[in-house]
Coordinates of C-alpha atoms and ligand atoms in Angstrom, one line a residue:
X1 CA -50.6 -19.5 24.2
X2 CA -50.5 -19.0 28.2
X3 CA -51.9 -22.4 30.6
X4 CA -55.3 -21.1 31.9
X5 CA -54.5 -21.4 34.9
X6 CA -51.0 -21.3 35.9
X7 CA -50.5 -23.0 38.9
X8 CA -46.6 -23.0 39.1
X9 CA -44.7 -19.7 38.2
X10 CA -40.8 -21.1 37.9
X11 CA -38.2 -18.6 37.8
X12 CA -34.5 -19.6 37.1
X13 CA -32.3 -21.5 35.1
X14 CA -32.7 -22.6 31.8
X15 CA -30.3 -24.1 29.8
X16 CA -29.5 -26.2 26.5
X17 CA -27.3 -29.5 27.6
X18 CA -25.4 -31.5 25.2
X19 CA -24.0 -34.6 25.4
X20 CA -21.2 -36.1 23.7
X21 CA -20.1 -39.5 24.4
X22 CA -16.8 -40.9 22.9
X23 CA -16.4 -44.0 21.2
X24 CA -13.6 -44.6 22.5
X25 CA -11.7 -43.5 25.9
X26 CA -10.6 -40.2 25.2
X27 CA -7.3 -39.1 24.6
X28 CA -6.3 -35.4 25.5
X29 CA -4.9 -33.3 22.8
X30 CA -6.2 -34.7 19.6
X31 CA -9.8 -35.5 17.7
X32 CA -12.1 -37.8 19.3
X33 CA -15.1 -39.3 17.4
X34 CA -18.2 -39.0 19.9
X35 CA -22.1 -39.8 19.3
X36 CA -23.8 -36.6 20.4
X37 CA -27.6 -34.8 21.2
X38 CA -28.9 -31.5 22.2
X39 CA -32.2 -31.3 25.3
X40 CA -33.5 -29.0 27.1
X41 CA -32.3 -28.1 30.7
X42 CA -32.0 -25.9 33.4
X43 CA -33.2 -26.6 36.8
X44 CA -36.9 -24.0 36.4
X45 CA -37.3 -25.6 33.2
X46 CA -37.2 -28.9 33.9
X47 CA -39.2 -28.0 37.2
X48 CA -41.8 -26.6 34.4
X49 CA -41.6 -28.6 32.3
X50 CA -42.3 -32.0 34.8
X51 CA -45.2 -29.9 36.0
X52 CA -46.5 -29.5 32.7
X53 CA -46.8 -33.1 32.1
X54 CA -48.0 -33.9 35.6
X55 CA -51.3 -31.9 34.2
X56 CA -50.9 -28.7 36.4
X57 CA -50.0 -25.1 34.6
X58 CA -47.0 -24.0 34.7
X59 CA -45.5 -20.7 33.2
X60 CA -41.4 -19.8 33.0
X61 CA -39.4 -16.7 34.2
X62 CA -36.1 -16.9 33.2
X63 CA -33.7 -15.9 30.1
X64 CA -32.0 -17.0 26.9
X65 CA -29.7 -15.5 24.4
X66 CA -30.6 -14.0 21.2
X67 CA -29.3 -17.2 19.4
X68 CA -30.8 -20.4 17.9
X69 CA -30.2 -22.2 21.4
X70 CA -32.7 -19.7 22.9
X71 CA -35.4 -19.6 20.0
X72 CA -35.4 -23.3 19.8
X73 CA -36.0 -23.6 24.0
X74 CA -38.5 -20.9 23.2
X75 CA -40.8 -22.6 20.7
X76 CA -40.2 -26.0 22.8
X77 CA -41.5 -24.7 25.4
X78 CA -45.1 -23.1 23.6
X79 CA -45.0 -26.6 22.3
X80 CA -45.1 -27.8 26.2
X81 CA -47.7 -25.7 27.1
X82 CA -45.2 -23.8 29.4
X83 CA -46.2 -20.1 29.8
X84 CA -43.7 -17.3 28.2
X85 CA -44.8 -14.5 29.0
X86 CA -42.0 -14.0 31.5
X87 CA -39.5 -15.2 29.5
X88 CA -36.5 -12.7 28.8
X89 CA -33.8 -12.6 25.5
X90 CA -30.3 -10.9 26.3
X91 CA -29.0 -9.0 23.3
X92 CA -25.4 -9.7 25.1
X93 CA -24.9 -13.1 26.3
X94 CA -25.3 -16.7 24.8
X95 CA -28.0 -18.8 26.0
X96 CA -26.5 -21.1 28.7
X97 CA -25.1 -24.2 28.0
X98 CA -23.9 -27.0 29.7
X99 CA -21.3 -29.3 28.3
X100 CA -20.9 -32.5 29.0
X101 CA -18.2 -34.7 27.5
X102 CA -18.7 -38.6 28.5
X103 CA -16.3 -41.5 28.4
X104 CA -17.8 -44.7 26.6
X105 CA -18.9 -46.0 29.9
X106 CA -20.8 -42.9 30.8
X107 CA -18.6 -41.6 33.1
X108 CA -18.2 -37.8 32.9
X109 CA -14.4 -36.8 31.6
X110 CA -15.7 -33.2 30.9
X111 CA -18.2 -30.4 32.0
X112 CA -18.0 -26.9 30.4
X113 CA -20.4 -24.8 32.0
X114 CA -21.8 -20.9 30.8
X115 CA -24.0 -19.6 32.6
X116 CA -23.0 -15.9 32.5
X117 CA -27.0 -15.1 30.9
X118 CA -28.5 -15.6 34.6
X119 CA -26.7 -12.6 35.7
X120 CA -29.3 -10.7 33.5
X121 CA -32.1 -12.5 35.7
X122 CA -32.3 -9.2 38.3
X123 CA -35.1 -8.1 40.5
X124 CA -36.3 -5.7 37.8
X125 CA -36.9 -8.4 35.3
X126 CA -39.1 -10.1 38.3
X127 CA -41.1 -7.3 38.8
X128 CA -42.5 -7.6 34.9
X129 CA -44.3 -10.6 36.3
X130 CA -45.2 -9.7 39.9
X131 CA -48.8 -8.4 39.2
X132 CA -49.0 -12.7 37.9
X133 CA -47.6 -14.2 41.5
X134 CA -50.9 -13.4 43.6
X135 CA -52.4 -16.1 41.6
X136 CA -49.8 -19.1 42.2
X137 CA -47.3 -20.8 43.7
X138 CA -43.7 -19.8 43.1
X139 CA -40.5 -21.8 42.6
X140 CA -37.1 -20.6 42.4
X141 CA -33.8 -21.8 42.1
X142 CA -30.1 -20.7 43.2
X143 CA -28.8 -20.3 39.9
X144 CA -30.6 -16.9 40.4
X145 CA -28.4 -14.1 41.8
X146 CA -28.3 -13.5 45.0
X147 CA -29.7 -10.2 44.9
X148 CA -33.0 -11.9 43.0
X149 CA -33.5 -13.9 45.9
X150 CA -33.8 -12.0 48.4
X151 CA -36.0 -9.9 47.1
X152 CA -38.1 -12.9 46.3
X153 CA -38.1 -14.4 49.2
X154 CA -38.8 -11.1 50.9
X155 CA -41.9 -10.6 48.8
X156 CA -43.2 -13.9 49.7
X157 CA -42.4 -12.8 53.3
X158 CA -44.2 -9.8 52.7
X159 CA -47.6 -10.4 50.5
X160 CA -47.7 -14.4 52.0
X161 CA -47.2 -16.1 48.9
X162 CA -46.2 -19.6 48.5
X163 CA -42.2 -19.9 47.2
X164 CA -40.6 -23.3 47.2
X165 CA -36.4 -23.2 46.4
X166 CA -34.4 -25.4 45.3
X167 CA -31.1 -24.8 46.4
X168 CA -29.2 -26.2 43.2
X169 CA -25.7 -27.0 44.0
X170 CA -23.2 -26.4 47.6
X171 CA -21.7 -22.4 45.9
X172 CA -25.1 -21.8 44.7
X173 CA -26.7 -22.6 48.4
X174 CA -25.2 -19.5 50.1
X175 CA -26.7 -16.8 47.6
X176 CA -29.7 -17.5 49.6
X177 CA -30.3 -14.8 52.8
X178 CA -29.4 -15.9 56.3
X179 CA -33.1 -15.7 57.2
X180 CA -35.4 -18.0 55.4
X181 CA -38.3 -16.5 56.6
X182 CA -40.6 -16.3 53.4
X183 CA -39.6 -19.7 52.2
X184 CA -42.5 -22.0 52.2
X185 CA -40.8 -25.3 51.3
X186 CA -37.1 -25.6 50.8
X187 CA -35.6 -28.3 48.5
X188 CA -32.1 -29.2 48.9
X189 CA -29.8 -32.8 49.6
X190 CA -27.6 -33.1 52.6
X191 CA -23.9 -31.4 51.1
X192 CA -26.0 -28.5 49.9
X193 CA -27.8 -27.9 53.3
X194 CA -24.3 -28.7 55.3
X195 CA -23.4 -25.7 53.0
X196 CA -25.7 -23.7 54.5
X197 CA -25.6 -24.1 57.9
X198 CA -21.8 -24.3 57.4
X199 CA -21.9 -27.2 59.6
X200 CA -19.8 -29.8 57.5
X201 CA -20.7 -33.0 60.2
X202 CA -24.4 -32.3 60.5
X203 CA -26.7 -35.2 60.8
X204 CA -29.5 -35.3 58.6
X205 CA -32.2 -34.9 61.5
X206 CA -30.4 -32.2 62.7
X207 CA -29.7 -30.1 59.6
X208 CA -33.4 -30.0 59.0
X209 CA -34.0 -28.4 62.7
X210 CA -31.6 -26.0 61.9
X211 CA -33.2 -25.0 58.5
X212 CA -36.3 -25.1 60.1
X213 CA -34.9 -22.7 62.8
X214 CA -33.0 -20.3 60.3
X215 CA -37.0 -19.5 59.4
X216 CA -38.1 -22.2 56.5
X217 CA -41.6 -23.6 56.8
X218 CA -41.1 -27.0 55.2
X219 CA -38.3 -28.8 54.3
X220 CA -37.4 -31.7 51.7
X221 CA -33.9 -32.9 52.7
X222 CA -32.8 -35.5 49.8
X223 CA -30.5 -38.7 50.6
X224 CA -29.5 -39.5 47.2
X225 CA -30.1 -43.5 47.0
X226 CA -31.5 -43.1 50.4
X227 CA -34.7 -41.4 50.5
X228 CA -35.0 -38.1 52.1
X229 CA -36.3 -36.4 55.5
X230 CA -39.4 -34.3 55.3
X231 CA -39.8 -32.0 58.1
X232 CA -42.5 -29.3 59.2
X233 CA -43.2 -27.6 62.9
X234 CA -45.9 -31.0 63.5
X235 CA -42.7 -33.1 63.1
X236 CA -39.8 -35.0 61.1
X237 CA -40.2 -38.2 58.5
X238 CA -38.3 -40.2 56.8
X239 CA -39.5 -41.8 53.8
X240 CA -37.1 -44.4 52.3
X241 CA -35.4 -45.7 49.1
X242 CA -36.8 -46.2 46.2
X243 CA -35.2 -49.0 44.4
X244 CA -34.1 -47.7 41.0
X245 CA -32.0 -49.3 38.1
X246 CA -30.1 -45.9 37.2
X247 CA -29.4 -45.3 33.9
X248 CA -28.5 -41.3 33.8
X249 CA -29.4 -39.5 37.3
X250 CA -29.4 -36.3 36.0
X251 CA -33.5 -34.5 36.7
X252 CA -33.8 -36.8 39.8
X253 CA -34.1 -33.8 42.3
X254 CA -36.1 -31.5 39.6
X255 CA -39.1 -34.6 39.0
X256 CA -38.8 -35.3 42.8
X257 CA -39.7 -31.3 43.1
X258 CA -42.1 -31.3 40.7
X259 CA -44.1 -33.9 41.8
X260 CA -44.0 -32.8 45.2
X261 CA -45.4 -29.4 44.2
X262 CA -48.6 -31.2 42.2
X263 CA -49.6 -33.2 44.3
X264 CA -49.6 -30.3 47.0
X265 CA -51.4 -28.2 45.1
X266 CA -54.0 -31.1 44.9
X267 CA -54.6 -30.6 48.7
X268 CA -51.9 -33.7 49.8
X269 CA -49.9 -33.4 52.9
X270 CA -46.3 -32.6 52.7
X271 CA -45.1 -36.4 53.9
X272 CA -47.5 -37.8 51.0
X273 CA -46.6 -35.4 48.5
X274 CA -42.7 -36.2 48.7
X275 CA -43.4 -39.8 48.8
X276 CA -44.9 -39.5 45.6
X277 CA -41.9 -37.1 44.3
X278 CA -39.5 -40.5 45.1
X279 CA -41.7 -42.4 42.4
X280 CA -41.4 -39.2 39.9
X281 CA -37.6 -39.2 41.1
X282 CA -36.7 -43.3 40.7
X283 CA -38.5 -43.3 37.1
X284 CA -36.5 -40.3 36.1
X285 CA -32.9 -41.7 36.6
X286 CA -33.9 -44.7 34.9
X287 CA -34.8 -42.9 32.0
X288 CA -31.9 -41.2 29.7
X289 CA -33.8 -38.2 29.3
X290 CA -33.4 -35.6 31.9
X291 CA -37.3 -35.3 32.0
X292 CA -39.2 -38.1 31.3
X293 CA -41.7 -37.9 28.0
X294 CA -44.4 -40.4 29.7
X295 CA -44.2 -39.0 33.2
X296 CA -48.1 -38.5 33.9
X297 CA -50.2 -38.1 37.6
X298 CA -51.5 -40.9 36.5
X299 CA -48.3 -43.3 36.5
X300 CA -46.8 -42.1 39.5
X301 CA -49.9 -42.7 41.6
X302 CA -50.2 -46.6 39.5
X303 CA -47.1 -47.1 41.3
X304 CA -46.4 -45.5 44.6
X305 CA -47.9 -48.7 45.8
X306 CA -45.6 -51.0 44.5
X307 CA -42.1 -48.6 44.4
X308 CA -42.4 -46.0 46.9
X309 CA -40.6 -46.8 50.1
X310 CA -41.7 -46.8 53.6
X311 CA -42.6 -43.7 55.8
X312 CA -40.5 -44.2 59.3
X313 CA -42.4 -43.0 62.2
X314 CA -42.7 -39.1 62.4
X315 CA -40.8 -37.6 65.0
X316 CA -41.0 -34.0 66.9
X317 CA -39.2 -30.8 65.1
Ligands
ATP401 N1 -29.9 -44.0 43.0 C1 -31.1 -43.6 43.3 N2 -32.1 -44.5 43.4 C2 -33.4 -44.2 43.7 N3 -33.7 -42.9 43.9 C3 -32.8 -41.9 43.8 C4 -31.5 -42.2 43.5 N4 -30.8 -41.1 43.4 C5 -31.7 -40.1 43.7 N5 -32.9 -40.6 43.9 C6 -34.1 -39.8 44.2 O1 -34.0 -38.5 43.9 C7 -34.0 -37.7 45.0 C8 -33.1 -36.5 44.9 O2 -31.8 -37.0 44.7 P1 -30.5 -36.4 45.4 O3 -30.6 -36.5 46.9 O4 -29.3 -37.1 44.8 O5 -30.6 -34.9 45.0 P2 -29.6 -33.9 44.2 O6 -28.2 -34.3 44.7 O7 -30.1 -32.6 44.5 O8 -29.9 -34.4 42.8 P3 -30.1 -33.5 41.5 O9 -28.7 -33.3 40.9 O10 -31.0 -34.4 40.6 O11 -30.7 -32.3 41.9 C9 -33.7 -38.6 46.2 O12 -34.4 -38.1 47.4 C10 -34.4 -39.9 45.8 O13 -35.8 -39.9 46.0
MG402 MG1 -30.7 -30.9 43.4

């Protein structure tokens, strides 16, 4: 069954990730005895699926293999209350999967990626949905081709929607076009947007002017353990750490981008909204789960007194 109202229309990756963690440190070359789970992944997906539990409708675009990977994401995410409808299964590739292999402490030793399936993810398959995007926000991420981008980002150019991107890792950064004209709020941390600009020693202050130059009308520039920059033409802030007690970091940026959206939709301003998306952020890496089960509107707005970190004086773009 299709949200009501969907809100949110994400369109990119999805993915199963599974985790195996050795007992022991792992030796190369021979049989190593792990403890090991399958979730849900995929940076639209997890976008969705945070929104979904932040009480706003959300629907998915994106595709999975004709395999028990992808109907298992499929009925997980009916079970959600994510929309379908957009939703694509390749008769030729595997649904993607992402590996990883841990060391007992956690620490990564092995990441297998395949991700071949969001080559299928082209502007035709978008256009099954288009007569939907009037209606809602858009989100998008890199792991889209290049060739999907653009012509998203030029229909949001062209019919004034809202699109929000998140710009997913440093390779996946450059798919994006030159001019972000079109792009209502970009999301991205401070390697990806060096990327970008192809200006390795940028300051954070001044990677955001340039974004906001290259034609982007908000931006959400992410510190890591240090906050992040919001900036807009009305001006530059910084809003600072959240303390967190990490326990697996992965869906940080994805919660911080989800809350961000919801509480924008409910009429915040941008500064407020990513302040928020810290709380949604800190109480994701100190969960193990890549999206958090309890994450609710309600929590995030119990705490933003007590967690979220200050807002430094706004400054002019
Ligand atoms: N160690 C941390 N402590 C508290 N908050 C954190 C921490 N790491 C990340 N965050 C929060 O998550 C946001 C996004 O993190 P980060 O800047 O690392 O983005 P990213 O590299 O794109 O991460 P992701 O891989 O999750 O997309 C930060 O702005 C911050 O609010
Ligand atoms: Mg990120």
């Amino acid at each position: 069954m299709e949200p009501e109202i969907v809100r949110v229309i994400c369109i990119g990756g999805a993915a199963v990730d599974r985790k195996y963690r050795a007992m022991e440190p792992i030796q190369p070359g021979t049989s190593n005895p792990v403890s090991s789970g399958r979730s849900f992944g995929g940076v639209a997906r997890n976008v969705g699926e945070n929104i979904a539990r932040l009480g706003a409708g959300a629907a998915l675009i994106s595709i999975v293999g004709n395999d028990e990977n992808g109907h298992a994401m499929l009925d997980d995410l009916k079970r959600l209350g994510i929309g379908t409808n957009g939703m694509a299964i390749s008769e030729r590739q595997a649904t993607a999967e992402y590996v990883a292999v841990l060391q007992p402490d956690g620490e990564l030793a092995l990441g297998l990626a395949n991700m071949a399936v969001f080559d299928e993810l082209t502007p035709a398959l978008l256009r099954r949905s288009e007569a939907e995007f009037a209606s809602s926000w858009l989100f998008a991420d890199c792991n889209l081709p290049s060739e999907t981008l653009h012509a998203l980002v030029d229909l949001a150019r062209g019919r004034s929607l809202m699109l929000a991107v998140d710009a997913v890792s440093t390779p996946k950064v450059t798919r994006l076009p030159r001019d972000l004209t079109g792009i209502g709020l970009f999301f991205l941390n401070l390697d990806e947007a060096r990327a970008f600009l192809e200006a390795p020693d940028t300051a954070p202050d001044a990677a955001a002017r340039a974004l906001l130059a290259q034609g982007a009308e908000r931006i959400v520039l992410t510190l890591g353990a240090n906050g992040l920059l919001v900036a807009d033409r009305t001006g530059i802030a910084r809003i600072g750490a959240t303390q967190a007690r990490i326990v697996d970091a992965t869906g940080a940026g994805d919660s911080l981008i989800a809350a961000t959206l919801v509480a924008m939709l409910r009429g915040r301003p941008l500064d407020e909204a990513a302040r928020l998306g810290t709380v949604a952020a800190a109480l994701t890496v100190e969960s193990p789960s890549s999206v958090r089960p309890d994450l609710s509107l309600a929590l995030l707005e119990t705490l933003l007194p007590l967690r979220a970190g200050p807002v430094r004086e706004r400054e002019p773009s």
